[in-house]
mmCIF file of C-alpha atoms in Angstrom:
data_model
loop_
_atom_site.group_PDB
_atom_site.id
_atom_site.type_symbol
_atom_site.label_atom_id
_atom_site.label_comp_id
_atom_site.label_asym_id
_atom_site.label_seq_id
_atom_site.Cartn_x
_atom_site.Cartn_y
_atom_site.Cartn_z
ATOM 1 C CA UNK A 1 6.520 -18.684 6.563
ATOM 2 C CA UNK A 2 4.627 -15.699 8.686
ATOM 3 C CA UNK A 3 3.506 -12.640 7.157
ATOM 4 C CA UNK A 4 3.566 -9.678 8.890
ATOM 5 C CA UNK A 5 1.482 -9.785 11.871
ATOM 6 C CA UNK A 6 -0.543 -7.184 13.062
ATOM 7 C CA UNK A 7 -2.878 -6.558 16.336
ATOM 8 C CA UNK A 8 -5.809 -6.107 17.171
ATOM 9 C CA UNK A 9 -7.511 -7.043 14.321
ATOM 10 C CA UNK A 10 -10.426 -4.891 15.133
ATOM 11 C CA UNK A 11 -10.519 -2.029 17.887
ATOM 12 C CA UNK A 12 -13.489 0.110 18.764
ATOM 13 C CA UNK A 13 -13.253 3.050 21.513
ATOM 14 C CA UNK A 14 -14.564 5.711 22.569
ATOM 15 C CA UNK A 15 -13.085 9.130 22.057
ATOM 16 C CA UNK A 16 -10.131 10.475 24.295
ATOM 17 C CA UNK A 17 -9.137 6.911 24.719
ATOM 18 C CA UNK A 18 -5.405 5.751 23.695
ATOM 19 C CA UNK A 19 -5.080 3.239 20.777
ATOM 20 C CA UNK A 20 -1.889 1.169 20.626
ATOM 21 C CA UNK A 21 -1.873 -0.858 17.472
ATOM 22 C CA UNK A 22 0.416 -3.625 17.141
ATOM 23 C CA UNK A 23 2.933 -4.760 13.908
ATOM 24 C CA UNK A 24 5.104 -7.450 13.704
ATOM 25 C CA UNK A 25 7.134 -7.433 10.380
ATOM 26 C CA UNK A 26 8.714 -10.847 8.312
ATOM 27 C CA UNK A 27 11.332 -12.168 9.782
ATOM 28 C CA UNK A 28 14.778 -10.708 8.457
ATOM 29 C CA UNK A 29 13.233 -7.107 6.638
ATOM 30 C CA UNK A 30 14.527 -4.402 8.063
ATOM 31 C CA UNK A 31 11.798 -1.485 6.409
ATOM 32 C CA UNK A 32 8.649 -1.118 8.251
ATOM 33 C CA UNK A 33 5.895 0.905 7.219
ATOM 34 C CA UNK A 34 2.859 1.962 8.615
ATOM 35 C CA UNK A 35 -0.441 3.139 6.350
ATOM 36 C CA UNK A 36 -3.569 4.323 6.660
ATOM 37 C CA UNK A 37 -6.118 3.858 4.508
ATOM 38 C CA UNK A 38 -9.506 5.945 4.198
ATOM 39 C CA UNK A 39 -11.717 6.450 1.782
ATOM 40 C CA UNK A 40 -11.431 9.883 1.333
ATOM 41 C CA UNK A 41 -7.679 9.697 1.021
ATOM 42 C CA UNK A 42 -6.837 6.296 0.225
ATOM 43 C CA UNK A 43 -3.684 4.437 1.247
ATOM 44 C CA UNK A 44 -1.558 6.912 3.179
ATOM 45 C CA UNK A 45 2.068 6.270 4.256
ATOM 46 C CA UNK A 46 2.123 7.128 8.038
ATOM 47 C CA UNK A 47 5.932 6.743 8.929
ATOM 48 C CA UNK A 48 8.283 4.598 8.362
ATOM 49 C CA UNK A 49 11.766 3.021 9.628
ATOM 50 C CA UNK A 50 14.624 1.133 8.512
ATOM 51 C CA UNK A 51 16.993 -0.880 10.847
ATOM 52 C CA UNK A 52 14.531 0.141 13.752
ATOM 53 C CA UNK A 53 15.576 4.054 12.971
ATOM 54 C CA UNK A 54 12.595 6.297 11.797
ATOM 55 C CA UNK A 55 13.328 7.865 8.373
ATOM 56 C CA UNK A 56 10.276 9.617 8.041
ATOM 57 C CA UNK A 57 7.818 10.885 9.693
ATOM 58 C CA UNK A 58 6.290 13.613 7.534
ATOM 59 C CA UNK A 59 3.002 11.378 6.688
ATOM 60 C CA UNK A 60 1.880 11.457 10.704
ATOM 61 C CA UNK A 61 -1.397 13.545 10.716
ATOM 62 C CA UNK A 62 -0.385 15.408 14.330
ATOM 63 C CA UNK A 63 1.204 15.075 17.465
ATOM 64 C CA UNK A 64 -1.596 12.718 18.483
ATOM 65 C CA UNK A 65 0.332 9.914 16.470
ATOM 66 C CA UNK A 66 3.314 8.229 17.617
ATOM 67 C CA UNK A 67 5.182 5.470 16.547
ATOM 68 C CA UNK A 68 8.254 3.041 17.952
ATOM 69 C CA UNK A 69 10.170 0.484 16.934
ATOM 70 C CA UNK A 70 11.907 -0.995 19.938
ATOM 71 C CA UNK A 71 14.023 -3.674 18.465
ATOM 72 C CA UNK A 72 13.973 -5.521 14.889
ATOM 73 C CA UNK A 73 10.250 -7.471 14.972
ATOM 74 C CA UNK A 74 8.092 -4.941 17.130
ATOM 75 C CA UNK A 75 6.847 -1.660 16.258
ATOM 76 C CA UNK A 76 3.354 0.624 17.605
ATOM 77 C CA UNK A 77 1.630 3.170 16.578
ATOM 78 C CA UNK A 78 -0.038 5.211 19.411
ATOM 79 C CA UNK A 79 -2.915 7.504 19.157
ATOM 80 C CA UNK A 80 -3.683 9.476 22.188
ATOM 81 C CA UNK A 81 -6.005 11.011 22.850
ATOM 82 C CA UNK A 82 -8.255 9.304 20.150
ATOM 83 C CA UNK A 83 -10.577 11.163 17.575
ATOM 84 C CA UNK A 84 -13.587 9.853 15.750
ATOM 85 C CA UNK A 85 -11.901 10.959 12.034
ATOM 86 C CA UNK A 86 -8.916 8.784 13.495
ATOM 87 C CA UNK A 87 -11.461 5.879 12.154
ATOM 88 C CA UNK A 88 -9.844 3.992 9.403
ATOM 89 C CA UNK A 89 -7.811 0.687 8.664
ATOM 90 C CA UNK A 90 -4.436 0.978 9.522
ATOM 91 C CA UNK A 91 -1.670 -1.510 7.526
ATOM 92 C CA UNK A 92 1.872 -2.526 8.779
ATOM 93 C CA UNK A 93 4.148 -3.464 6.129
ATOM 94 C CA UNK A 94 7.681 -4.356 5.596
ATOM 95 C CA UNK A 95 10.335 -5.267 3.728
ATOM 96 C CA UNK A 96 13.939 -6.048 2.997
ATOM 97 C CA UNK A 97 15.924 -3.129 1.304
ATOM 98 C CA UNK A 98 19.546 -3.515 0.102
ATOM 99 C CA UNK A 99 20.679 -2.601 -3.231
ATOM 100 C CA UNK A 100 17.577 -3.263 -5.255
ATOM 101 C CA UNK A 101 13.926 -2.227 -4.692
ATOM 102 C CA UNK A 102 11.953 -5.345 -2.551
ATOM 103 C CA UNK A 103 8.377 -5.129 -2.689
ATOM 104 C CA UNK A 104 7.101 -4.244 0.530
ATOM 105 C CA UNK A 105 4.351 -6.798 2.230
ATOM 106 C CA UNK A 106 1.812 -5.899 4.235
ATOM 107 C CA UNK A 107 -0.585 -7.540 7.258
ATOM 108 C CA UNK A 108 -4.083 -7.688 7.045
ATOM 109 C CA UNK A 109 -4.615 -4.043 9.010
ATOM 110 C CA UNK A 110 -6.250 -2.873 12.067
ATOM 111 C CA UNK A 111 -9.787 -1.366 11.646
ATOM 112 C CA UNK A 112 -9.832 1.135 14.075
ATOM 113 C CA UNK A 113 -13.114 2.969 14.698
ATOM 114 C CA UNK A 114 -13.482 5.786 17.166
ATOM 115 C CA UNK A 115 -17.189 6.194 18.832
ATOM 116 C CA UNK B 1 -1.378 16.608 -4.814
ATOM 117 C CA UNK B 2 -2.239 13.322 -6.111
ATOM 118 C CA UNK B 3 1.219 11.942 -7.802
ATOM 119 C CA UNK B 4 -0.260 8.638 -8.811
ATOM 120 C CA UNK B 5 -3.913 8.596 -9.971
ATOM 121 C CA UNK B 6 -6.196 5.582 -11.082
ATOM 122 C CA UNK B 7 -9.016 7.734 -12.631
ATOM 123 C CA UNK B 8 -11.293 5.031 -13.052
ATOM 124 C CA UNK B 9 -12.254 3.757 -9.764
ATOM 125 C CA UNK B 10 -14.370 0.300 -10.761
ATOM 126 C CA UNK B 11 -14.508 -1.801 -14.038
ATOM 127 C CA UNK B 12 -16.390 -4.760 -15.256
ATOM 128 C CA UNK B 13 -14.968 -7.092 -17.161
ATOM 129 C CA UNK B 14 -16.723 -10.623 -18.157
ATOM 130 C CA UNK B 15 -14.479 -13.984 -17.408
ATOM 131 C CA UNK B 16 -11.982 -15.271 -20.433
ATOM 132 C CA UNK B 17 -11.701 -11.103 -21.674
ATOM 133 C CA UNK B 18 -8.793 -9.184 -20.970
ATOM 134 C CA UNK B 19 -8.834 -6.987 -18.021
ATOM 135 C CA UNK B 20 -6.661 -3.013 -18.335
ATOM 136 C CA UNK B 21 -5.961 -1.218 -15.566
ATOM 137 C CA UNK B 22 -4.718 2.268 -15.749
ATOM 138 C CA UNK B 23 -2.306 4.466 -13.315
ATOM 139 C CA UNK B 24 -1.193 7.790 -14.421
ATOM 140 C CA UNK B 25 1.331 9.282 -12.603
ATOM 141 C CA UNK B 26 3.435 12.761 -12.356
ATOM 142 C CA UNK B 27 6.661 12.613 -10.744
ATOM 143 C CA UNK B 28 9.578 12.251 -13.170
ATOM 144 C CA UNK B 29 11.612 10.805 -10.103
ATOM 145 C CA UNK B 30 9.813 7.738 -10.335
ATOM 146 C CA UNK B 31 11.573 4.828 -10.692
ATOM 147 C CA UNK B 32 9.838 2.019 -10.104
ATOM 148 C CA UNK B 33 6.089 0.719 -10.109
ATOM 149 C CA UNK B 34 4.111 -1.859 -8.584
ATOM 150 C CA UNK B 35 0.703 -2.794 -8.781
ATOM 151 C CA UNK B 36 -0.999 -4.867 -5.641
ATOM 152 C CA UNK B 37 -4.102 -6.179 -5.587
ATOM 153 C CA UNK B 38 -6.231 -6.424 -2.348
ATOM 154 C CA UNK B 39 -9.612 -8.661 -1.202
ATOM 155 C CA UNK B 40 -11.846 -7.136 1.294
ATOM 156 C CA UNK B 41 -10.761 -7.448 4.781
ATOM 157 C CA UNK B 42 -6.998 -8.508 4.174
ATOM 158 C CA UNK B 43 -3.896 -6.678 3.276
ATOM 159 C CA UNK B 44 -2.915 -5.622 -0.175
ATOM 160 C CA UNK B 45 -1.084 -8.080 -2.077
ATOM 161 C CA UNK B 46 1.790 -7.570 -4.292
ATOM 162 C CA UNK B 47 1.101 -8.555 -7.907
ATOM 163 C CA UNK B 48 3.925 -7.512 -10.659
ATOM 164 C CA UNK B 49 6.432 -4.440 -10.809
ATOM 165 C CA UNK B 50 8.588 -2.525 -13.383
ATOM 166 C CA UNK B 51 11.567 -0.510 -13.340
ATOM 167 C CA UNK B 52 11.962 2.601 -15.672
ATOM 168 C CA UNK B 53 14.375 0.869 -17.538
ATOM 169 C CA UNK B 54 11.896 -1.677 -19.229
ATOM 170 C CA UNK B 55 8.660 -0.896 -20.498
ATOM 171 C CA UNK B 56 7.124 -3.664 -19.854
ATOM 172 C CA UNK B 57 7.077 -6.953 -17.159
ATOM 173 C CA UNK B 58 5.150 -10.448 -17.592
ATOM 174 C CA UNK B 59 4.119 -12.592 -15.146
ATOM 175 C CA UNK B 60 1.591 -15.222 -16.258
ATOM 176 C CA UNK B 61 -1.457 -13.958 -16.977
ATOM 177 C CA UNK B 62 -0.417 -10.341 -15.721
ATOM 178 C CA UNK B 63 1.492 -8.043 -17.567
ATOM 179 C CA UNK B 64 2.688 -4.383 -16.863
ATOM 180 C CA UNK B 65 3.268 -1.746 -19.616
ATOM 181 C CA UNK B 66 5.092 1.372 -19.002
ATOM 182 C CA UNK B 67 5.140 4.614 -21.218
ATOM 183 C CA UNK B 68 7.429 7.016 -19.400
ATOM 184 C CA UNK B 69 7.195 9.774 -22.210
ATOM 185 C CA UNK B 70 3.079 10.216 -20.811
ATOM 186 C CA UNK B 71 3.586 9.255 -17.372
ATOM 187 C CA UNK B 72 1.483 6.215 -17.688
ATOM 188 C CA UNK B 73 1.432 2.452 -16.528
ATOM 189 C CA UNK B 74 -1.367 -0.186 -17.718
ATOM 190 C CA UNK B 75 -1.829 -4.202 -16.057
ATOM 191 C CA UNK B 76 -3.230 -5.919 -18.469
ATOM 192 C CA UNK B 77 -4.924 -9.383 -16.543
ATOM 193 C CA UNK B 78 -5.695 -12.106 -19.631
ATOM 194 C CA UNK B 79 -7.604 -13.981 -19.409
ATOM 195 C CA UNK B 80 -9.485 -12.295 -16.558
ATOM 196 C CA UNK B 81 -11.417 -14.632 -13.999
ATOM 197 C CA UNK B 82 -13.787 -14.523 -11.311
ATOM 198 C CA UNK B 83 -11.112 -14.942 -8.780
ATOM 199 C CA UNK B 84 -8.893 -11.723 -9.782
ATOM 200 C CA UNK B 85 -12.165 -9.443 -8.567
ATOM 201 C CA UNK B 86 -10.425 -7.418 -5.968
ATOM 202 C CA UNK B 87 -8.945 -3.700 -5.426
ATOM 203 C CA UNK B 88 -5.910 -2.820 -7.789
ATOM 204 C CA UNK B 89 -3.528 -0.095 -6.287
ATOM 205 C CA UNK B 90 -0.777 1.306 -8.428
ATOM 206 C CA UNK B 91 1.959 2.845 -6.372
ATOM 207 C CA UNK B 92 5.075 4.253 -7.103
ATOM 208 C CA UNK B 93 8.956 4.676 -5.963
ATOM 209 C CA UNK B 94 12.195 6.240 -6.402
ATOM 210 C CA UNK B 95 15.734 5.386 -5.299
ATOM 211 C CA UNK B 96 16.540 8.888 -3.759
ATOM 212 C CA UNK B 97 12.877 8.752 -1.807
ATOM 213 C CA UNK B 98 14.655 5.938 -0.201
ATOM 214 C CA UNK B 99 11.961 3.412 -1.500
ATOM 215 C CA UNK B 100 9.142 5.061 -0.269
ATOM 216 C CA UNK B 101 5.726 4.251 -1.388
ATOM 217 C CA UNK B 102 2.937 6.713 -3.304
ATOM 218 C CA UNK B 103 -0.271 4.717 -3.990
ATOM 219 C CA UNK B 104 -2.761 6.063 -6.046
ATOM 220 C CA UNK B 105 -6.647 5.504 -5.070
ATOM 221 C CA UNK B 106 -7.793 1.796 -6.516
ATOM 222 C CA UNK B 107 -9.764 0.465 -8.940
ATOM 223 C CA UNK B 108 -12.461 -1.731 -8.443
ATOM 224 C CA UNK B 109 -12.291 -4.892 -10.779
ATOM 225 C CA UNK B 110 -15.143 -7.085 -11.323
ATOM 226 C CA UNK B 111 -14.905 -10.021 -13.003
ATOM 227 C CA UNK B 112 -18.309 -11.503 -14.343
ATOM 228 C CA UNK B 113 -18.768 -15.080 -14.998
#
């Protein structure tokens, strides 16, 4: 049974560049999260959407950050142009949400670091 | 405006002892807790939740405790071993925040042998 599946594992770049990270949630959840964590700030909800819809945004830093969810097992999250304090690990998670509360699961992250 | 602190950010604990982990939080809206645990370089992993309704949730040797009169959640790992040293987040929900997550910051556990 897959966990979620995120891409690249690693990404290093040079400022101004875009960064595309890559989630693919479980197989039948319809929540999908995305988090950052830092160490200043710890784990930080970024956005997140249900049945492909975002719900909220309110946790994306600026306008730098964009995120999509094209269909039920894809979503990004774009950074463009890239900043060096964009440097952090960056989690996908999902999960399935009906009447009660399902624990949301979560890949292994992206660690992004920005030269 | 932290609503959901771990103010203790690393404990030792030697192997066979019990392990407590505390998570403090502020939001009466709360309505449900979790506590994940996470191992360097992978994702966190979801260990044992409560709803307000109970105060408190066993599974195995883990075993959650909630006091909603102070705002205050404990996991309680017995007996501890080597193998449960990892980051423990505490995070927190609520029904009308349509399920959304606040973590607090981690503790560090280490488990000595």
């Amino acid at each position: 049974d897959a966990g979620v599946i995120q891409s690249p594992r690693h990404e290093v770049t040079e400022m101004g560049q875009e960064v595309t990270l890559r989630c693919k949630p479980i197989s039948g959840h319809n929540s999908l999260f995305w988090y950052r964590q830092t160490m200043m700030r710890g784990l930080e909800l970024l956005i997140y959407f249900n049945n492909n819809v975002p719900i909220d945004d309110s946790g994306m830093p600026e306008d730098r950050f964009s995120a999509k969810m094209p269909n039920a097992s894809f979503s990004t999250l774009k950074i463009q142009p890239s900043e060096p304090r964009d440097s952090a690990v960056y989690f996908c998670a999902s999960s399935s949400k009906g009447k009660s509360n399902q624990p949301q699961h979560f890949g292994d992250g992206t660690r992004l670091s920005i030269l | 405006d932290q609503q959901v602190k771990q103010n203790s950010p690393s404990l030792s604990v030697q192997e066979g002892r019990i392990s407590i982990l505390n998570c403090d939080y502020t939001n009466s809206m709360f309505d449900y807790f979790l506590w994940y645990k996470k191992y360097p370089a992978e994702g966190p992993t979801f260990l044992i939740s409560i709803s307000s309704i109970k105060d408190k949730n066993e599974d195995g040797r883990f075993t959650v405790f909630l006091n909603k009169s102070a705002k205050h959640l404990s996991l309680h790992i017995v007996p501890s071993q080597p193998g449960d040293s990892a980051v423990y987040f505490c995070a927190a929900s609520w029904a009308s925040g349509t399920y959304k997550y606040i973590f607090g910051t981690g503790t560090r556990l280490k488990v000595l042998a």
